[in-house]
Amino acid sequence: QVQLVESGGGSVQAGGSLRLSCAASAFSVSCVGWFRQAPGKEREGVAYWDSYGSSDYADSVKGRFTISKDSAKTTLYLQMRSLEPDDTAIYYCATRPLFGPCGDTGLRESSYSIWGQGTQVTVSS
């Protein structure tokens, strides 16, 4: 089974940037999502990428976050710019063993069954 490891989290001031990485033991997967969970809140979808050329973002991060994949590596990235205190959360990447596009379920937690351990992002005002 594919294993995912996130990295790149840290502490930044509002307005700053971070790039998160999601390294997979094998990228024979076609749909990968980024999620986040803030203290006391439910986990929410942030962005997704699929090998069919589709990606999408939550409204709260559109224009600020960009998801991409390194074609030479089995690594997916989440570039985060203009960070805000509300972006503070543990960020997770996730995938699923089914092969196919993310479709309209790419931001749904229930669409994924394989999760990384998460990486903490803290944005101070």
mmCIF file of C-alpha atoms in Angstrom:
data_model
loop_
_atom_site.group_PDB
_atom_site.id
_atom_site.type_symbol
_atom_site.label_atom_id
_atom_site.label_comp_id
_atom_site.label_asym_id
_atom_site.label_seq_id
_atom_site.Cartn_x
_atom_site.Cartn_y
_atom_site.Cartn_z
ATOM 1 C CA GLN A 1 0.000 0.000 0.000
ATOM 2 C CA VAL A 2 1.172 3.526 -0.770
ATOM 3 C CA GLN A 3 2.506 5.490 2.192
ATOM 4 C CA LEU A 4 2.509 9.297 2.374
ATOM 5 C CA VAL A 5 4.848 11.578 4.312
ATOM 6 C CA GLU A 6 4.262 15.321 4.609
ATOM 7 C CA SER A 7 6.951 17.886 5.340
ATOM 8 C CA GLY A 8 7.594 21.601 5.041
ATOM 9 C CA GLY A 9 5.414 22.913 7.804
ATOM 10 C CA GLY A 10 6.580 25.587 10.189
ATOM 11 C CA SER A 11 5.838 28.953 11.731
ATOM 12 C CA VAL A 12 5.535 32.106 9.650
ATOM 13 C CA GLN A 13 4.118 35.569 10.012
ATOM 14 C CA ALA A 14 0.981 36.633 8.211
ATOM 15 C CA GLY A 15 1.721 37.380 4.584
ATOM 16 C CA GLY A 16 4.487 34.810 4.440
ATOM 17 C CA SER A 17 4.830 31.658 2.363
ATOM 18 C CA LEU A 18 5.486 27.972 2.884
ATOM 19 C CA ARG A 19 5.737 25.014 0.553
ATOM 20 C CA LEU A 20 4.485 21.692 1.821
ATOM 21 C CA SER A 21 5.629 18.409 0.321
ATOM 22 C CA CYS A 22 3.836 15.080 0.147
ATOM 23 C CA ALA A 23 6.226 12.256 -0.633
ATOM 24 C CA ALA A 24 4.692 8.979 -1.700
ATOM 25 C CA SER A 25 6.267 5.561 -1.568
ATOM 26 C CA ALA A 26 4.843 5.105 -5.060
ATOM 27 C CA PHE A 27 2.857 7.480 -7.152
ATOM 28 C CA SER A 28 0.828 4.882 -8.916
ATOM 29 C CA VAL A 29 -2.131 6.888 -7.753
ATOM 30 C CA SER A 30 -4.240 9.253 -9.729
ATOM 31 C CA CYS A 31 -5.915 11.468 -7.145
ATOM 32 C CA VAL A 32 -4.229 13.236 -4.239
ATOM 33 C CA GLY A 33 -5.729 15.761 -1.891
ATOM 34 C CA TRP A 34 -4.492 18.221 0.704
ATOM 35 C CA PHE A 35 -6.541 18.700 3.839
ATOM 36 C CA ARG A 36 -6.149 20.666 7.047
ATOM 37 C CA GLN A 37 -7.499 20.544 10.554
ATOM 38 C CA ALA A 38 -7.414 23.518 12.863
ATOM 39 C CA PRO A 39 -7.787 23.134 16.649
ATOM 40 C CA GLY A 40 -11.389 22.460 17.565
ATOM 41 C CA LYS A 41 -12.506 22.244 13.945
ATOM 42 C CA GLU A 42 -13.268 19.468 11.515
ATOM 43 C CA ARG A 43 -10.806 18.474 8.843
ATOM 44 C CA GLU A 44 -11.474 20.332 5.599
ATOM 45 C CA GLY A 45 -10.369 19.895 2.016
ATOM 46 C CA VAL A 46 -7.871 22.455 0.744
ATOM 47 C CA ALA A 47 -6.892 21.296 -2.747
ATOM 48 C CA TYR A 48 -6.636 18.259 -4.950
ATOM 49 C CA TRP A 49 -4.629 17.120 -7.968
ATOM 50 C CA ASP A 50 -5.197 14.233 -10.333
ATOM 51 C CA SER A 51 -3.196 12.690 -13.129
ATOM 52 C CA TYR A 52 -5.919 13.595 -15.624
ATOM 53 C CA GLY A 53 -4.899 17.236 -15.460
ATOM 54 C CA SER A 54 -7.454 18.457 -12.960
ATOM 55 C CA SER A 55 -6.980 20.391 -9.760
ATOM 56 C CA ASP A 56 -9.187 22.522 -7.601
ATOM 57 C CA TYR A 57 -9.110 24.508 -4.400
ATOM 58 C CA ALA A 58 -11.290 25.444 -1.505
ATOM 59 C CA ASP A 59 -12.671 28.961 -1.877
ATOM 60 C CA SER A 60 -10.746 30.054 1.217
ATOM 61 C CA VAL A 61 -7.390 29.397 -0.456
ATOM 62 C CA LYS A 62 -8.060 30.111 -4.141
ATOM 63 C CA GLY A 63 -5.528 32.532 -5.528
ATOM 64 C CA ARG A 64 -3.145 31.928 -2.631
ATOM 65 C CA PHE A 65 -2.373 28.186 -2.747
ATOM 66 C CA THR A 66 -1.086 26.171 -5.690
ATOM 67 C CA ILE A 67 -0.901 22.390 -5.926
ATOM 68 C CA SER A 68 1.621 20.751 -8.232
ATOM 69 C CA LYS A 69 3.520 17.534 -8.778
ATOM 70 C CA ASP A 70 7.167 17.012 -9.563
ATOM 71 C CA SER A 71 7.148 14.846 -12.675
ATOM 72 C CA ALA A 72 10.586 13.465 -11.869
ATOM 73 C CA LYS A 73 9.682 12.441 -8.345
ATOM 74 C CA THR A 74 6.820 10.908 -6.481
ATOM 75 C CA THR A 75 6.210 14.171 -4.661
ATOM 76 C CA LEU A 76 3.224 16.480 -4.592
ATOM 77 C CA TYR A 77 3.555 20.070 -3.400
ATOM 78 C CA LEU A 78 1.283 22.683 -1.906
ATOM 79 C CA GLN A 79 2.702 26.175 -2.357
ATOM 80 C CA MET A 80 1.042 28.521 0.122
ATOM 81 C CA ARG A 81 1.341 32.297 -0.247
ATOM 82 C CA SER A 82 -0.165 35.274 1.564
ATOM 83 C CA LEU A 83 -0.713 33.119 4.604
ATOM 84 C CA GLU A 84 -3.246 34.227 7.179
ATOM 85 C CA PRO A 85 -3.687 33.285 10.842
ATOM 86 C CA ASP A 86 -6.790 31.314 9.819
ATOM 87 C CA ASP A 87 -4.524 29.024 7.785
ATOM 88 C CA THR A 88 -3.048 27.704 11.029
ATOM 89 C CA ALA A 89 -3.694 23.955 11.112
ATOM 90 C CA ILE A 90 -2.206 20.530 10.712
ATOM 91 C CA TYR A 91 -1.987 19.819 6.991
ATOM 92 C CA TYR A 92 -2.422 16.311 5.604
ATOM 93 C CA CYS A 93 -2.108 14.789 2.167
ATOM 94 C CA ALA A 94 -4.247 11.845 1.222
ATOM 95 C CA THR A 95 -4.860 9.448 -1.611
ATOM 96 C CA ARG A 96 -6.831 6.328 -2.412
ATOM 97 C CA PRO A 97 -6.061 2.987 -4.036
ATOM 98 C CA LEU A 98 -8.741 3.414 -6.689
ATOM 99 C CA PHE A 99 -7.398 4.596 -10.018
ATOM 100 C CA GLY A 100 -9.337 7.384 -11.681
ATOM 101 C CA PRO A 101 -9.869 11.145 -11.627
ATOM 102 C CA CYS A 102 -10.782 12.937 -8.426
ATOM 103 C CA GLY A 103 -13.962 14.197 -10.031
ATOM 104 C CA ASP A 104 -16.246 16.320 -7.928
ATOM 105 C CA THR A 105 -15.302 14.493 -4.724
ATOM 106 C CA GLY A 106 -11.703 15.642 -4.589
ATOM 107 C CA LEU A 107 -12.219 17.878 -1.570
ATOM 108 C CA ARG A 108 -14.222 15.347 0.422
ATOM 109 C CA GLU A 109 -12.465 13.604 3.277
ATOM 110 C CA SER A 110 -14.518 10.466 2.713
ATOM 111 C CA SER A 111 -13.013 10.083 -0.780
ATOM 112 C CA TYR A 112 -9.633 9.108 0.638
ATOM 113 C CA SER A 113 -8.422 6.117 2.596
ATOM 114 C CA ILE A 114 -4.656 6.617 2.771
ATOM 115 C CA TRP A 115 -3.365 9.495 4.898
ATOM 116 C CA GLY A 116 -0.045 10.958 5.904
ATOM 117 C CA GLN A 117 0.821 11.861 9.477
ATOM 118 C CA GLY A 118 0.419 15.606 8.934
ATOM 119 C CA THR A 119 2.634 18.659 9.240
ATOM 120 C CA GLN A 120 1.926 21.683 11.431
ATOM 121 C CA VAL A 121 1.545 25.147 9.923
ATOM 122 C CA THR A 122 1.331 28.106 12.279
ATOM 123 C CA VAL A 123 0.695 31.630 11.026
ATOM 124 C CA SER A 124 1.068 34.492 13.473
ATOM 125 C CA SER A 125 -0.446 37.927 13.076
#
